[in-house]
Amino acid sequence: MAPRVWVAGYDDLEPVAELMAAFRDWMRRDAPSDDTIRRTTAALLRDSDTNFLLASRDGGRLPAGVCQLRYRLSVWTGTEDCWLEDLYVREDARGGGVGRSLVEAAVERARARGCRRIQLDVNEQNGEALALYRSVGFSTESKSPGRTLLIGRPL
């Protein structure tokens, strides 16, 4: 049976927050705290420009993975863009199609919202994630001459 994917509602706050905290732990980060993750997740679940998708293995009800989508209007397309901000699958559920199901659902969710593109960033050393994204049509090729880099600055 294929993984079941659904758009998280406010009643899914606890599993979303738990999976986001597990993602933080997987990345070996100390922050944000569990309380901050829970509080921020609660606010984002109420934000019309954010979706969290949850997926369970084998059609079950216990979430094994989470995907966060953020939407913003783009001058360059005249429509919203979708930013796949986070994707995490519990280690015991990896290799069972949960991640693929979440990414495919994210693409469909963005299309249904009218987005013309979906983007994300991924660690260049994370070969499994790169392979997954490439297998569902994402490209790491630059859209213009030269290399485009994601840059940022803490404030």
PDB file of C-alpha atoms in Angstrom:
ATOM      1  CA  MET A   1       0.000   0.000   0.000  1.00  0.00           C
ATOM      2  CA  ALA A   2       1.290   3.477  -0.881  1.00  0.00           C
ATOM      3  CA  PRO A   3       1.965   6.115   1.751  1.00  0.00           C
ATOM      4  CA  ARG A   4      -0.992   8.351   2.608  1.00  0.00           C
ATOM      5  CA  VAL A   5      -0.378  12.114   2.359  1.00  0.00           C
ATOM      6  CA  TRP A   6      -2.603  14.850   3.741  1.00  0.00           C
ATOM      7  CA  VAL A   7      -2.517  18.589   4.374  1.00  0.00           C
ATOM      8  CA  ALA A   8      -1.991  19.111   8.079  1.00  0.00           C
ATOM      9  CA  GLY A   9      -4.618  21.028   9.982  1.00  0.00           C
ATOM     10  CA  TYR A  10      -4.331  22.648  13.375  1.00  0.00           C
ATOM     11  CA  ASP A  11      -5.345  19.358  14.979  1.00  0.00           C
ATOM     12  CA  ASP A  12      -2.080  17.928  13.568  1.00  0.00           C
ATOM     13  CA  LEU A  13       0.049  20.417  15.542  1.00  0.00           C
ATOM     14  CA  GLU A  14       1.680  17.819  17.799  1.00  0.00           C
ATOM     15  CA  PRO A  15       2.870  15.398  15.087  1.00  0.00           C
ATOM     16  CA  VAL A  16       4.062  18.275  12.871  1.00  0.00           C
ATOM     17  CA  ALA A  17       6.015  19.839  15.746  1.00  0.00           C
ATOM     18  CA  GLU A  18       7.452  16.464  16.774  1.00  0.00           C
ATOM     19  CA  LEU A  19       8.638  15.720  13.237  1.00  0.00           C
ATOM     20  CA  MET A  20      10.155  19.201  12.873  1.00  0.00           C
ATOM     21  CA  ALA A  21      12.003  18.703  16.180  1.00  0.00           C
ATOM     22  CA  ALA A  22      13.225  15.324  14.939  1.00  0.00           C
ATOM     23  CA  PHE A  23      14.492  17.063  11.791  1.00  0.00           C
ATOM     24  CA  ARG A  24      16.365  19.573  13.966  1.00  0.00           C
ATOM     25  CA  ASP A  25      17.917  16.670  15.875  1.00  0.00           C
ATOM     26  CA  TRP A  26      18.835  14.863  12.643  1.00  0.00           C
ATOM     27  CA  MET A  27      20.667  18.027  11.529  1.00  0.00           C
ATOM     28  CA  ARG A  28      22.511  17.958  14.891  1.00  0.00           C
ATOM     29  CA  ARG A  29      21.291  21.390  15.908  1.00  0.00           C
ATOM     30  CA  ASP A  30      20.578  22.531  19.446  1.00  0.00           C
ATOM     31  CA  ALA A  31      18.074  25.207  18.454  1.00  0.00           C
ATOM     32  CA  PRO A  32      15.305  26.079  18.157  1.00  0.00           C
ATOM     33  CA  SER A  33      13.897  24.624  21.357  1.00  0.00           C
ATOM     34  CA  ASP A  34      10.940  22.229  21.311  1.00  0.00           C
ATOM     35  CA  ASP A  35       8.742  25.026  22.712  1.00  0.00           C
ATOM     36  CA  THR A  36       9.822  27.431  19.967  1.00  0.00           C
ATOM     37  CA  ILE A  37       9.194  24.810  17.288  1.00  0.00           C
ATOM     38  CA  ARG A  38       5.734  24.085  18.693  1.00  0.00           C
ATOM     39  CA  ARG A  39       4.810  27.796  18.989  1.00  0.00           C
ATOM     40  CA  THR A  40       6.094  28.618  15.486  1.00  0.00           C
ATOM     41  CA  THR A  41       4.433  25.572  13.966  1.00  0.00           C
ATOM     42  CA  ALA A  42       1.141  26.623  15.569  1.00  0.00           C
ATOM     43  CA  ALA A  43       1.424  30.061  13.962  1.00  0.00           C
ATOM     44  CA  LEU A  44       2.374  28.602  10.574  1.00  0.00           C
ATOM     45  CA  LEU A  45      -0.545  26.162  10.616  1.00  0.00           C
ATOM     46  CA  ARG A  46      -2.804  29.236  10.755  1.00  0.00           C
ATOM     47  CA  ASP A  47      -0.894  31.042   7.963  1.00  0.00           C
ATOM     48  CA  SER A  48      -2.615  30.873   4.568  1.00  0.00           C
ATOM     49  CA  ASP A  49       0.792  31.144   2.851  1.00  0.00           C
ATOM     50  CA  THR A  50       2.094  27.965   4.511  1.00  0.00           C
ATOM     51  CA  ASN A  51       1.147  24.304   4.228  1.00  0.00           C
ATOM     52  CA  PHE A  52       2.509  21.335   6.098  1.00  0.00           C
ATOM     53  CA  LEU A  53       2.007  17.966   4.448  1.00  0.00           C
ATOM     54  CA  LEU A  54       2.126  14.796   6.509  1.00  0.00           C
ATOM     55  CA  ALA A  55       2.636  11.276   5.223  1.00  0.00           C
ATOM     56  CA  SER A  56       2.196   7.896   6.813  1.00  0.00           C
ATOM     57  CA  ARG A  57       3.607   4.584   5.730  1.00  0.00           C
ATOM     58  CA  ASP A  58       1.312   2.008   4.186  1.00  0.00           C
ATOM     59  CA  GLY A  59      -1.763   4.232   4.383  1.00  0.00           C
ATOM     60  CA  GLY A  60      -1.685   4.381   8.175  1.00  0.00           C
ATOM     61  CA  ARG A  61      -2.510   7.281  10.457  1.00  0.00           C
ATOM     62  CA  LEU A  62       0.816   7.740  12.283  1.00  0.00           C
ATOM     63  CA  PRO A  63       2.836  10.399  10.426  1.00  0.00           C
ATOM     64  CA  ALA A  64       6.267   9.240   9.337  1.00  0.00           C
ATOM     65  CA  GLY A  65       7.236  12.354   7.383  1.00  0.00           C
ATOM     66  CA  VAL A  66       6.562  16.072   7.042  1.00  0.00           C
ATOM     67  CA  CYS A  67       6.983  18.650   4.306  1.00  0.00           C
ATOM     68  CA  GLN A  68       6.690  22.422   4.774  1.00  0.00           C
ATOM     69  CA  LEU A  69       5.610  24.579   1.828  1.00  0.00           C
ATOM     70  CA  ARG A  70       5.740  28.375   1.764  1.00  0.00           C
ATOM     71  CA  TYR A  71       4.128  30.553  -0.917  1.00  0.00           C
ATOM     72  CA  ARG A  72       5.053  34.026  -2.143  1.00  0.00           C
ATOM     73  CA  LEU A  73       4.048  36.176  -5.105  1.00  0.00           C
ATOM     74  CA  SER A  74       6.768  36.552  -7.749  1.00  0.00           C
ATOM     75  CA  VAL A  75       7.277  39.525 -10.026  1.00  0.00           C
ATOM     76  CA  TRP A  76       9.036  37.210 -12.508  1.00  0.00           C
ATOM     77  CA  THR A  77       6.123  34.859 -13.077  1.00  0.00           C
ATOM     78  CA  GLY A  78       3.147  37.005 -12.043  1.00  0.00           C
ATOM     79  CA  THR A  79       2.026  34.078  -9.900  1.00  0.00           C
ATOM     80  CA  GLU A  80       2.992  32.589  -6.605  1.00  0.00           C
ATOM     81  CA  ASP A  81       6.168  30.567  -6.203  1.00  0.00           C
ATOM     82  CA  CYS A  82       6.313  27.619  -3.860  1.00  0.00           C
ATOM     83  CA  TRP A  83       9.324  27.128  -1.618  1.00  0.00           C
ATOM     84  CA  LEU A  84       9.706  23.592  -0.337  1.00  0.00           C
ATOM     85  CA  GLU A  85      11.262  24.726   2.920  1.00  0.00           C
ATOM     86  CA  ASP A  86      11.618  21.452   4.801  1.00  0.00           C
ATOM     87  CA  LEU A  87      11.257  17.751   4.107  1.00  0.00           C
ATOM     88  CA  TYR A  88      11.915  15.144   6.761  1.00  0.00           C
ATOM     89  CA  VAL A  89      11.170  11.427   6.972  1.00  0.00           C
ATOM     90  CA  ARG A  90      11.778   9.444  10.146  1.00  0.00           C
ATOM     91  CA  GLU A  91      14.766   7.142   9.730  1.00  0.00           C
ATOM     92  CA  ASP A  92      12.703   3.991  10.268  1.00  0.00           C
ATOM     93  CA  ALA A  93      10.429   5.015   7.375  1.00  0.00           C
ATOM     94  CA  ARG A  94      13.093   5.884   4.801  1.00  0.00           C
ATOM     95  CA  GLY A  95      13.202   3.884   1.610  1.00  0.00           C
ATOM     96  CA  GLY A  96       9.473   3.153   1.683  1.00  0.00           C
ATOM     97  CA  GLY A  97       8.257   5.932  -0.606  1.00  0.00           C
ATOM     98  CA  VAL A  98       7.251   8.429   2.101  1.00  0.00           C
ATOM     99  CA  GLY A  99       9.661  11.127   0.892  1.00  0.00           C
ATOM    100  CA  ARG A 100       8.711  10.628  -2.750  1.00  0.00           C
ATOM    101  CA  SER A 101       5.008  10.782  -1.866  1.00  0.00           C
ATOM    102  CA  LEU A 102       5.548  14.033   0.045  1.00  0.00           C
ATOM    103  CA  VAL A 103       7.492  15.648  -2.819  1.00  0.00           C
ATOM    104  CA  GLU A 104       4.938  14.560  -5.416  1.00  0.00           C
ATOM    105  CA  ALA A 105       2.111  15.876  -3.226  1.00  0.00           C
ATOM    106  CA  ALA A 106       4.019  19.151  -2.755  1.00  0.00           C
ATOM    107  CA  VAL A 107       4.307  19.580  -6.526  1.00  0.00           C
ATOM    108  CA  GLU A 108       0.589  18.891  -6.968  1.00  0.00           C
ATOM    109  CA  ARG A 109      -0.329  21.244  -4.109  1.00  0.00           C
ATOM    110  CA  ALA A 110       1.749  24.025  -5.700  1.00  0.00           C
ATOM    111  CA  ARG A 111       0.161  23.405  -9.118  1.00  0.00           C
ATOM    112  CA  ALA A 112      -3.325  23.460  -7.617  1.00  0.00           C
ATOM    113  CA  ARG A 113      -2.540  26.805  -5.979  1.00  0.00           C
ATOM    114  CA  GLY A 114      -1.460  28.218  -9.364  1.00  0.00           C
ATOM    115  CA  CYS A 115       2.286  28.305  -8.737  1.00  0.00           C
ATOM    116  CA  ARG A 116       4.494  28.308 -11.820  1.00  0.00           C
ATOM    117  CA  ARG A 117       7.578  26.965 -10.061  1.00  0.00           C
ATOM    118  CA  ILE A 118       8.672  25.163  -6.940  1.00  0.00           C
ATOM    119  CA  GLN A 119      12.135  25.584  -5.485  1.00  0.00           C
ATOM    120  CA  LEU A 120      14.180  24.301  -2.570  1.00  0.00           C
ATOM    121  CA  ASP A 121      17.670  24.111  -1.224  1.00  0.00           C
ATOM    122  CA  VAL A 122      19.474  20.910  -0.345  1.00  0.00           C
ATOM    123  CA  ASN A 123      22.846  20.073   1.122  1.00  0.00           C
ATOM    124  CA  GLU A 124      25.187  19.165  -1.751  1.00  0.00           C
ATOM    125  CA  GLN A 125      26.510  16.262   0.329  1.00  0.00           C
ATOM    126  CA  ASN A 126      23.045  14.720   0.786  1.00  0.00           C
ATOM    127  CA  GLY A 127      23.137  12.333  -2.165  1.00  0.00           C
ATOM    128  CA  GLU A 128      19.922  10.534  -1.219  1.00  0.00           C
ATOM    129  CA  ALA A 129      17.957  13.801  -1.152  1.00  0.00           C
ATOM    130  CA  LEU A 130      19.493  14.976  -4.429  1.00  0.00           C
ATOM    131  CA  ALA A 131      18.608  11.670  -6.074  1.00  0.00           C
ATOM    132  CA  LEU A 132      15.033  11.894  -4.809  1.00  0.00           C
ATOM    133  CA  TYR A 133      14.536  15.455  -6.054  1.00  0.00           C
ATOM    134  CA  ARG A 134      16.110  14.704  -9.432  1.00  0.00           C
ATOM    135  CA  SER A 135      13.939  11.595  -9.827  1.00  0.00           C
ATOM    136  CA  VAL A 136      10.779  13.708  -9.584  1.00  0.00           C
ATOM    137  CA  GLY A 137      11.957  16.352 -12.046  1.00  0.00           C
ATOM    138  CA  PHE A 138      13.964  18.890 -10.054  1.00  0.00           C
ATOM    139  CA  SER A 139      17.111  20.177 -11.707  1.00  0.00           C
ATOM    140  CA  THR A 140      20.349  21.416 -10.222  1.00  0.00           C
ATOM    141  CA  GLU A 141      21.285  23.111 -13.485  1.00  0.00           C
ATOM    142  CA  SER A 142      21.574  26.882 -13.431  1.00  0.00           C
ATOM    143  CA  LYS A 143      18.894  28.682 -15.440  1.00  0.00           C
ATOM    144  CA  SER A 144      21.372  31.300 -16.649  1.00  0.00           C
ATOM    145  CA  PRO A 145      25.093  31.452 -17.461  1.00  0.00           C
ATOM    146  CA  GLY A 146      27.182  31.097 -14.352  1.00  0.00           C
ATOM    147  CA  ARG A 147      26.252  29.450 -11.101  1.00  0.00           C
ATOM    148  CA  THR A 148      23.371  30.775  -9.026  1.00  0.00           C
ATOM    149  CA  LEU A 149      23.972  30.450  -5.296  1.00  0.00           C
ATOM    150  CA  LEU A 150      21.597  30.743  -2.386  1.00  0.00           C
ATOM    151  CA  ILE A 151      23.116  33.256  -0.005  1.00  0.00           C
ATOM    152  CA  GLY A 152      21.909  34.577   3.303  1.00  0.00           C
ATOM    153  CA  ARG A 153      22.783  36.634   6.326  1.00  0.00           C
ATOM    154  CA  PRO A 154      21.681  36.219   9.908  1.00  0.00           C
ATOM    155  CA  LEU A 155      19.963  39.299  11.350  1.00  0.00           C
TER     156      LEU A 155
END
